[in-house]
mmCIF file of C-alpha atoms and ligand atoms in Angstrom:
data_model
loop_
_atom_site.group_PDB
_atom_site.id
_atom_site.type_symbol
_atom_site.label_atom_id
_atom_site.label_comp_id
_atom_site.label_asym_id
_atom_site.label_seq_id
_atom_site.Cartn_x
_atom_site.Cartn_y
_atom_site.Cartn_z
ATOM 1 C CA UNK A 1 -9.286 7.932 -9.164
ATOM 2 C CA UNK A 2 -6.263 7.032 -11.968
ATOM 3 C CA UNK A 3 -5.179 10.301 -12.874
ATOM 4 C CA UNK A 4 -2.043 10.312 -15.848
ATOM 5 C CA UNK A 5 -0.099 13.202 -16.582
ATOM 6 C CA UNK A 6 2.122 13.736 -19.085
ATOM 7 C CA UNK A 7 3.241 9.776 -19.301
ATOM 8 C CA UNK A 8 6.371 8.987 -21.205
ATOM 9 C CA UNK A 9 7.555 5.315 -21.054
ATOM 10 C CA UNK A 10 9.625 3.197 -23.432
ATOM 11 C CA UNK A 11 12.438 0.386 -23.637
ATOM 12 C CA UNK A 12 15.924 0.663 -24.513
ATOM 13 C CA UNK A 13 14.999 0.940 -27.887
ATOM 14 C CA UNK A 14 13.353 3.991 -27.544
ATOM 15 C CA UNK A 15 10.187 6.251 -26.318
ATOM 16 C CA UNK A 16 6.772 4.305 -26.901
ATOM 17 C CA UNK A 17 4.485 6.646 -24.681
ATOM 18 C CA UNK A 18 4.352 10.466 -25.482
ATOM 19 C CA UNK A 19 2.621 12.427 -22.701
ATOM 20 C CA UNK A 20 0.019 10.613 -22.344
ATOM 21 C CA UNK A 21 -2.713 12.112 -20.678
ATOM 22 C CA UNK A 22 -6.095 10.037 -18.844
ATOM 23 C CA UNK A 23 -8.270 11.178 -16.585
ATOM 24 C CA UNK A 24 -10.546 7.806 -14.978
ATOM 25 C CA UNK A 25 -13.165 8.743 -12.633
ATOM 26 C CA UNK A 26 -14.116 6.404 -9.844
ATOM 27 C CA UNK A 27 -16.611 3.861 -10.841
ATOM 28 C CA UNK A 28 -15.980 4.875 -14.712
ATOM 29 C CA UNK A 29 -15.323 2.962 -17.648
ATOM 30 C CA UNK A 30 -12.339 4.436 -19.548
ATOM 31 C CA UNK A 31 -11.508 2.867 -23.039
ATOM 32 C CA UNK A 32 -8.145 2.903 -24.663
ATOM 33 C CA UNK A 33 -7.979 1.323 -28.300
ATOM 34 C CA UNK A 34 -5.304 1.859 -31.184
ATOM 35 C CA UNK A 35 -4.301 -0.675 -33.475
ATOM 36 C CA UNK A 36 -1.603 -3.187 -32.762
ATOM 37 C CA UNK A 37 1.996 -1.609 -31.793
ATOM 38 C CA UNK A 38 0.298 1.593 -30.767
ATOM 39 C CA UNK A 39 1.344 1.253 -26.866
ATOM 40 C CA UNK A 40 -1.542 0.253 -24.748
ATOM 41 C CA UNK A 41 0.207 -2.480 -23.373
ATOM 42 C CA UNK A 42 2.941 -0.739 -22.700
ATOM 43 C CA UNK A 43 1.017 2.113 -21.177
ATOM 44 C CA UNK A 44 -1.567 -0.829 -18.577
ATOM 45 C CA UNK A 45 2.287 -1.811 -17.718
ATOM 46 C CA UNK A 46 3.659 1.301 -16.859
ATOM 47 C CA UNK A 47 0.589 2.276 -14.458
ATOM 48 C CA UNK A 48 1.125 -1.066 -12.760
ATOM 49 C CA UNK A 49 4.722 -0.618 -12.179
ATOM 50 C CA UNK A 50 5.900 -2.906 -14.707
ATOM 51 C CA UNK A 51 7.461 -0.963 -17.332
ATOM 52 C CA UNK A 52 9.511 2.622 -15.878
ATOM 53 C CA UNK A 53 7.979 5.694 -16.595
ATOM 54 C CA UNK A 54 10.790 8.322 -17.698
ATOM 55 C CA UNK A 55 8.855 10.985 -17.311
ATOM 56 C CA UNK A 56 5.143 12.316 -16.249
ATOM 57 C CA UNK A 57 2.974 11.380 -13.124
ATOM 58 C CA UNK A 58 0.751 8.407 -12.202
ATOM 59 C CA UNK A 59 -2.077 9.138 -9.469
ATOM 60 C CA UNK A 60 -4.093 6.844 -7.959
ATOM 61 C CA UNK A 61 -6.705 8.482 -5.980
ATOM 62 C CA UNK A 62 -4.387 11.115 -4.961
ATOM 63 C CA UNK A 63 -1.209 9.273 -4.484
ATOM 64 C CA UNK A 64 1.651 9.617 -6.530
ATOM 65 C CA UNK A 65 2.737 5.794 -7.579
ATOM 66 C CA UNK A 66 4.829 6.737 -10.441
ATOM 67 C CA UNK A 67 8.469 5.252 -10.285
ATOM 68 C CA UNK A 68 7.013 2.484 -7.537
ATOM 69 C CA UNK A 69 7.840 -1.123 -7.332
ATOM 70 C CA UNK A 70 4.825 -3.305 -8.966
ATOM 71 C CA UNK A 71 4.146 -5.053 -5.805
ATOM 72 C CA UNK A 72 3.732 -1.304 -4.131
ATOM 73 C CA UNK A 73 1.627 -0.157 -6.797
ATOM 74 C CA UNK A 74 -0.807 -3.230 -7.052
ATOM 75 C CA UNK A 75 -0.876 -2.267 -2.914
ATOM 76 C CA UNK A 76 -1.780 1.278 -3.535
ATOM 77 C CA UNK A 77 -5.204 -0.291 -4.885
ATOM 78 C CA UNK A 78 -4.046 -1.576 -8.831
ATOM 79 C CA UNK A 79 -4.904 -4.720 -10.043
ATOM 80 C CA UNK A 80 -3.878 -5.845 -13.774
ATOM 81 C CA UNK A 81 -5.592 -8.057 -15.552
ATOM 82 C CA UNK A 82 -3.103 -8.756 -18.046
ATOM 83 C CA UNK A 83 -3.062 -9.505 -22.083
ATOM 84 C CA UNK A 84 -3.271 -13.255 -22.915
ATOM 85 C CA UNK A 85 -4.843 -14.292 -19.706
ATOM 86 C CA UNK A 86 -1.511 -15.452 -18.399
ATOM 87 C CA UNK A 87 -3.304 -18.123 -15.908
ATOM 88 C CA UNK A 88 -0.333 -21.171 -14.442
ATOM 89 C CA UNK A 89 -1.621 -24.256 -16.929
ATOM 90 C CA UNK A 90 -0.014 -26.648 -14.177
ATOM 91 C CA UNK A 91 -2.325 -24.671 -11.340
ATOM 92 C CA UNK A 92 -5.730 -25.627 -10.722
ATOM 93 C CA UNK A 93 -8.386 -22.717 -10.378
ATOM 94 C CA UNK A 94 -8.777 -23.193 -5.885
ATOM 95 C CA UNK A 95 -4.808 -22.775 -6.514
ATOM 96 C CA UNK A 96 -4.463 -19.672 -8.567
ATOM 97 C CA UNK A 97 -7.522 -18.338 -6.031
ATOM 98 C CA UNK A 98 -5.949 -19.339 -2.776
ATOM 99 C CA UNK A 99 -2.673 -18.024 -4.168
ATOM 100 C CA UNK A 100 -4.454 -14.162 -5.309
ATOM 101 C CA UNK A 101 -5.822 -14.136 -1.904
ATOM 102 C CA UNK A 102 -2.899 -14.191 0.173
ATOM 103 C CA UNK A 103 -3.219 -12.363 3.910
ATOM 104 C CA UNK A 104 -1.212 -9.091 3.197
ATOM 105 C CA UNK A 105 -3.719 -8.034 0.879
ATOM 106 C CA UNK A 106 -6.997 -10.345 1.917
ATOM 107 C CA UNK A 107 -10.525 -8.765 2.641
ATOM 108 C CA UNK A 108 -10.648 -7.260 6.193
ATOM 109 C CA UNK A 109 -12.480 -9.329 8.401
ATOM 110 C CA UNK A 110 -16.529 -8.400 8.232
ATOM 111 C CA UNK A 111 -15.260 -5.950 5.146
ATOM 112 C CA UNK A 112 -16.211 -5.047 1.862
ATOM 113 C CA UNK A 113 -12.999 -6.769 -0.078
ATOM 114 C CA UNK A 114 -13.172 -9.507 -2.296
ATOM 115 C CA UNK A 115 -12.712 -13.046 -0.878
ATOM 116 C CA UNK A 116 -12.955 -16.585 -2.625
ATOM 117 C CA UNK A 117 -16.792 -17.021 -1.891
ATOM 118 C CA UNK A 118 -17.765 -13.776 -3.056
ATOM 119 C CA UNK A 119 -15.724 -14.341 -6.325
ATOM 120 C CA UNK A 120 -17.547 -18.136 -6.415
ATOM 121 C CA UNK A 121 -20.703 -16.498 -6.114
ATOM 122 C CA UNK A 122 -19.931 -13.893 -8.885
ATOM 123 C CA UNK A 123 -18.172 -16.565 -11.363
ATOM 124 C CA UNK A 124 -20.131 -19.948 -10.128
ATOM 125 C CA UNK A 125 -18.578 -21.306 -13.559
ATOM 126 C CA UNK A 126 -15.182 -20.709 -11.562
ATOM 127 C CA UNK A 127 -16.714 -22.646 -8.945
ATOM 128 C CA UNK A 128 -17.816 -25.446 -10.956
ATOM 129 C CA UNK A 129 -14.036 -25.933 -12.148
ATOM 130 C CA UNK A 130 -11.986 -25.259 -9.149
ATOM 131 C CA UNK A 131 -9.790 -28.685 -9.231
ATOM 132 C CA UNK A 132 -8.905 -28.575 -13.139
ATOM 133 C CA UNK A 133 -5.850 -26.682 -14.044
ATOM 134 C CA UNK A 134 -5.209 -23.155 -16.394
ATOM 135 C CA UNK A 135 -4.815 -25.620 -19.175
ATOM 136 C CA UNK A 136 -8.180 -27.029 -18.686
ATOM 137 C CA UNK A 137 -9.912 -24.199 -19.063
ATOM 138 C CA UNK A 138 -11.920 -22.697 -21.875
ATOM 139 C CA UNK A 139 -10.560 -19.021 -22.980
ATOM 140 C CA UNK A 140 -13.517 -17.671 -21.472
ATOM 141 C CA UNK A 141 -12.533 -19.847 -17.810
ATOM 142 C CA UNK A 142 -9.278 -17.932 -18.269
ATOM 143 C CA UNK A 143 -10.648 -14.566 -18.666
ATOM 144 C CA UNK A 144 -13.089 -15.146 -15.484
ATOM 145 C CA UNK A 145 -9.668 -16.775 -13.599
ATOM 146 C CA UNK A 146 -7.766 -14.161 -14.417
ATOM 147 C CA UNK A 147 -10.247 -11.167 -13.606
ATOM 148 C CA UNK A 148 -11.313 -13.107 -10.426
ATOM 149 C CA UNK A 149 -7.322 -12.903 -9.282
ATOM 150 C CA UNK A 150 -6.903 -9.219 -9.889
ATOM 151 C CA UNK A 151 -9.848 -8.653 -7.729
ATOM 152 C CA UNK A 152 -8.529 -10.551 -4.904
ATOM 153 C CA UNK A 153 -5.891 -8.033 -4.386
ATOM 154 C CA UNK A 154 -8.495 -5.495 -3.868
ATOM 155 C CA UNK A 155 -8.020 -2.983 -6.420
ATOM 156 C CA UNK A 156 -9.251 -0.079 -6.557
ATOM 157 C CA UNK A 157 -8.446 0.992 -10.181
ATOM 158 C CA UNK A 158 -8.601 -2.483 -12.773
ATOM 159 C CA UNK A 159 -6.756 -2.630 -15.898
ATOM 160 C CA UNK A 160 -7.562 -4.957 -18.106
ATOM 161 C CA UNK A 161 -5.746 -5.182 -21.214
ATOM 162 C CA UNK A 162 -7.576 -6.758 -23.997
ATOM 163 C CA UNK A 163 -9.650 -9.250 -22.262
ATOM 164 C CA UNK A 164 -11.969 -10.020 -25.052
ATOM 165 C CA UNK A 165 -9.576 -10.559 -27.618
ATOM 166 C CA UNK A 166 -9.850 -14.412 -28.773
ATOM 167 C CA UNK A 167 -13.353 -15.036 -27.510
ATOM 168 C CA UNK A 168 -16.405 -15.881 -28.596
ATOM 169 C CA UNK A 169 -18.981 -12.958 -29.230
ATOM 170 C CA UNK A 170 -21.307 -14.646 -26.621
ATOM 171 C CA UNK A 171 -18.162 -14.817 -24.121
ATOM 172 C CA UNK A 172 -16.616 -12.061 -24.848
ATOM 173 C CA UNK A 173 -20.121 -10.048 -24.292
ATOM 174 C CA UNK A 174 -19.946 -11.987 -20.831
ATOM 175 C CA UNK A 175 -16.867 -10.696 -20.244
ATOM 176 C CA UNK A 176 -18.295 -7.080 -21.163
ATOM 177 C CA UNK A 177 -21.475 -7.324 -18.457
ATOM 178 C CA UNK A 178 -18.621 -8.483 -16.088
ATOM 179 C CA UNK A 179 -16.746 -5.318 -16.331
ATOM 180 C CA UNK A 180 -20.214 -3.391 -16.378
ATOM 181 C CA UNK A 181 -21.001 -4.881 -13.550
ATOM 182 C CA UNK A 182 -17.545 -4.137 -11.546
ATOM 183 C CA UNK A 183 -18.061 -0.726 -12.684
ATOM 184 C CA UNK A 184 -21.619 0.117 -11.489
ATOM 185 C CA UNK A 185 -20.657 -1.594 -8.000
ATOM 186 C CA UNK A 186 -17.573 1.253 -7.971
ATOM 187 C CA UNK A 187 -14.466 -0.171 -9.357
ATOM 188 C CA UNK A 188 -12.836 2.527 -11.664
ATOM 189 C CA UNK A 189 -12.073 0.556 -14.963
ATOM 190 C CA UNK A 190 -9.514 1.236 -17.326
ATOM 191 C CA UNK A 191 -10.005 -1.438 -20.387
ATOM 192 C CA UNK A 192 -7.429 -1.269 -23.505
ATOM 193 C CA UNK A 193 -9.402 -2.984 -26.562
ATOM 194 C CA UNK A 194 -7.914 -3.275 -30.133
ATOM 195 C CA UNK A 195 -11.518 -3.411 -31.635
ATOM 196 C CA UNK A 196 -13.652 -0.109 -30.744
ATOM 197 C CA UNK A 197 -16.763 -2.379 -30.688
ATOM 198 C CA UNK A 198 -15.859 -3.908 -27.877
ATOM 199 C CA UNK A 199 -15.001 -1.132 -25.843
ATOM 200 C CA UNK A 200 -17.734 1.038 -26.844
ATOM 201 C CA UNK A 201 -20.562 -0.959 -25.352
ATOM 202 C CA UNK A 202 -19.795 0.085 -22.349
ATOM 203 C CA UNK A 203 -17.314 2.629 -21.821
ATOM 204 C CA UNK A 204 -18.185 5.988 -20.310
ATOM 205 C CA UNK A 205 -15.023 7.843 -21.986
ATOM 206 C CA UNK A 206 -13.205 6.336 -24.847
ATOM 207 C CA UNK A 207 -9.349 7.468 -26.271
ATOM 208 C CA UNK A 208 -7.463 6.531 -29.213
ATOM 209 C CA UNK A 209 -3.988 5.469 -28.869
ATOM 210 C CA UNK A 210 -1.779 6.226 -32.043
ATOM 211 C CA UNK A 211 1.982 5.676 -32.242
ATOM 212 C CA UNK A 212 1.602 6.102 -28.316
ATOM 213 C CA UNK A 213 0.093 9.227 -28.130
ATOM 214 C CA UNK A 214 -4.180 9.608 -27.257
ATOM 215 C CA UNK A 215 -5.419 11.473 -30.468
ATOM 216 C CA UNK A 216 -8.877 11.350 -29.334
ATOM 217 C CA UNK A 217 -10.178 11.632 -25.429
ATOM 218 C CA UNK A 218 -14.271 12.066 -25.572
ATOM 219 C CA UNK A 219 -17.280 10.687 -23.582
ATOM 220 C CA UNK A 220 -18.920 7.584 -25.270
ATOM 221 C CA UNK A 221 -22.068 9.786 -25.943
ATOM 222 C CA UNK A 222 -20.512 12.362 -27.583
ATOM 223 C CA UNK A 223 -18.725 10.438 -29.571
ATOM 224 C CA UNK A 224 -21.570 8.237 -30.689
ATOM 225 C CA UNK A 225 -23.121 11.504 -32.035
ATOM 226 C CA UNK A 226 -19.989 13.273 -33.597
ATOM 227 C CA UNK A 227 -19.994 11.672 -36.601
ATOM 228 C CA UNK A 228 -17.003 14.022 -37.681
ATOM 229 C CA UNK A 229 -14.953 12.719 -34.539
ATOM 230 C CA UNK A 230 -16.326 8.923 -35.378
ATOM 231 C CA UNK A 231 -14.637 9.502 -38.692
ATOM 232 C CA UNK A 232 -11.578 10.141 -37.265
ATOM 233 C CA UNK A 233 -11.621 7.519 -34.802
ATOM 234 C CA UNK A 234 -12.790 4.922 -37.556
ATOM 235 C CA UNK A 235 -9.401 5.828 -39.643
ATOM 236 C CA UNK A 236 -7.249 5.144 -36.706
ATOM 237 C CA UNK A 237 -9.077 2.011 -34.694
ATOM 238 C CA UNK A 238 -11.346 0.307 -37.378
ATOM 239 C CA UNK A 239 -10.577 -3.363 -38.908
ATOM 240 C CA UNK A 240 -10.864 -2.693 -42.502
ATOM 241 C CA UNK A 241 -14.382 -3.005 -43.897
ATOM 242 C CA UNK A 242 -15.375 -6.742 -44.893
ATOM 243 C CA UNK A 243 -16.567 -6.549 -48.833
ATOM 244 C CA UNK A 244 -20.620 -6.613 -47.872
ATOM 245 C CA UNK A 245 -20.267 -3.832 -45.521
ATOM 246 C CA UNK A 246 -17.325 -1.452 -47.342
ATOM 247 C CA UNK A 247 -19.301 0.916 -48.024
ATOM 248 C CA UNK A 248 -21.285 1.545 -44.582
ATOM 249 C CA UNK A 249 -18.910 0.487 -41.876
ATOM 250 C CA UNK A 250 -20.966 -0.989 -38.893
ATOM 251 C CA UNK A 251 -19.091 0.395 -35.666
ATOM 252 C CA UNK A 252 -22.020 0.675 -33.167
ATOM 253 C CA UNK A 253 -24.130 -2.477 -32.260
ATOM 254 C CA UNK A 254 -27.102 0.100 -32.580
ATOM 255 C CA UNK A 255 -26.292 1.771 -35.652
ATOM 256 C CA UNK A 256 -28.777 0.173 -38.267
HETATM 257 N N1 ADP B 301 9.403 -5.552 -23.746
HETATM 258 C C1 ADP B 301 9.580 -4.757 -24.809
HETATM 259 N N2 ADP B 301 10.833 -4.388 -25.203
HETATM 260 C C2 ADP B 301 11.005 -3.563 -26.252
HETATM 261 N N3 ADP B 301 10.010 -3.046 -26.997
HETATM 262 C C3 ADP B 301 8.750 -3.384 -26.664
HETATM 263 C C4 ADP B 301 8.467 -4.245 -25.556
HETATM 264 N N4 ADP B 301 7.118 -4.389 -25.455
HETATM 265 C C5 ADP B 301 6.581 -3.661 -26.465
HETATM 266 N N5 ADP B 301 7.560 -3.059 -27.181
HETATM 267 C C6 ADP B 301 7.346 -2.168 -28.336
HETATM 268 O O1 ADP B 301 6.562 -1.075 -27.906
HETATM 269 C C7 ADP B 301 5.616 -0.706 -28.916
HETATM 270 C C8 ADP B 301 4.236 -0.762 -28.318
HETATM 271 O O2 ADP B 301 3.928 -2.120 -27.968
HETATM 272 P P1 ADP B 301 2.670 -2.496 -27.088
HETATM 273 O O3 ADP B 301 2.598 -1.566 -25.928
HETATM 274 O O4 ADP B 301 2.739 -3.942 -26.805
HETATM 275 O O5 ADP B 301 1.470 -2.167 -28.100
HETATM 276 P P2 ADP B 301 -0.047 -2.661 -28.115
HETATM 277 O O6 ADP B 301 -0.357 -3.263 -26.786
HETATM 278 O O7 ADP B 301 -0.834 -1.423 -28.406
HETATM 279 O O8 ADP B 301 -0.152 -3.656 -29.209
HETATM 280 C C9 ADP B 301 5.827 -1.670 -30.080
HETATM 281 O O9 ADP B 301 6.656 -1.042 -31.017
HETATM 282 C C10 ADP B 301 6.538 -2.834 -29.439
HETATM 283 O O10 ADP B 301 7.391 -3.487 -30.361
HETATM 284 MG MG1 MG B 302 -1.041 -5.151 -26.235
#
């Protein structure tokens, strides 16, 4: 479904992708974690549209969007679901909703798309807060808001770049069943996380990002029991060890 090729990107200063390569099945989970400055927003931008690839190629179930305007590419079925939230604090929540679901790329009549109810019914804590404004909101209001506005454009392919950073455990493992649960009902996922706990929970496929190249590309399960890759990983994406648990870093919420 999101098929990248050989993805360079940058700014003026210089090259921040190196051929990046990602293969995201439809209704998959497909991590992306490095440490801070490695590229992964740079790369969530460039498949959206927002930053210009130089070189490579960006599919999207077939369809070469690379080099596309970011309206065009969020058309060809991408929704972003960017870092920091980014919700209007002067809108209210019906606004930002009425605003995402604007007719060009609205639900087909009698269709499968997203519309406001079906979001309500998903995020009723949306619902419950529909006249107070993005500043009103709890981080965890924001996530939902912003998630529930990438939706209504009907994407096909979501990227969501770190959308658990700041929150709560308890929210941000809301967040997490969220995703799941956009996943399992066939949205291909592509989720950038700093922390590898958060992204391992329920990723099918996770890669490492390092000085913008992926260093590591495996399925969660293999991972999980390559304890030589883990290592690897755990050099690269792991916060350093707390003093009570330097010696055995705890990476997996099922490792004992
Ligand atoms: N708008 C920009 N202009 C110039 N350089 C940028 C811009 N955004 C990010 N960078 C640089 O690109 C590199 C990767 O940044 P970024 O993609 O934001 O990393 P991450 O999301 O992994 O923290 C960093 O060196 C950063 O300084
Ligand atoms: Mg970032």
């Amino acid at each position: 479904m999101l098929y990248v090729e050989r993805l360079c990107a940058g700014y003026a200063g210089g090259i921040v992708l190196h051929e990046v390569d990602l293969r995201v099945h439809p209704g998959s989970i497909q991590a992306v974690v490095g440490r801070n400055g490695a590229g992964k927003s740079t790369l969530v931008h460039t498949i959206a549209g927002l930053v210009r690839a130089s070189s490579g190629r960006i599919e999207i179930g077939g369809v070469h969007v690379a080099g596309r305007q970011p309206h065009r590419v969020a058309q060809s079925g991408v929704g972003l679901v960017p870092q920091g939230r980014r919700v209007f604090s002067r809108l209210t929540v019906a606004e930002h909703l009425v605003l995402a679901a604007s007719p060009w790329r609205a639900a087909t009549p009698g269709g499968e798309g997203w519309t406001v109810p079906r979001i309500l019914e998903l995020l009723p804590r949306l619902a419950a807060r529909l006249r107070h404004r993005g500043c009103e909101l709890s981080g965890g209001e924001q996530q939902m808001l912003a998630i529930a506005r990438a939706l209504l454009g009907q994407p096909r392919v979501l990227l969501l770049d770190e959308p658990c950073e700041g929150l709560s455990p308890d929210l941000a493992a809301r967040v997490r069943d969220l995703i799941g649960h956009l996943a399992a009902s066939g949205l291909t996922v592509l989720l950038v996380e700093q922390q590898l706990r958060h992204a391992i929970e329920i990723a099918d496929r996770v890669a490492v990002l390092e000085y913008g190249r992926v260093v590591y590309d495996r399925p969660t399960a293999e991972a999980r029991s390559d304890p030589g890759s883990l290592e690897a990983i755990v050099s690269i994406a792991a916060p350093p060890p707390s003093p009570a648990n330097r010696s055995t870093p705890r990476l997996w919420a099922d490792t004992p």
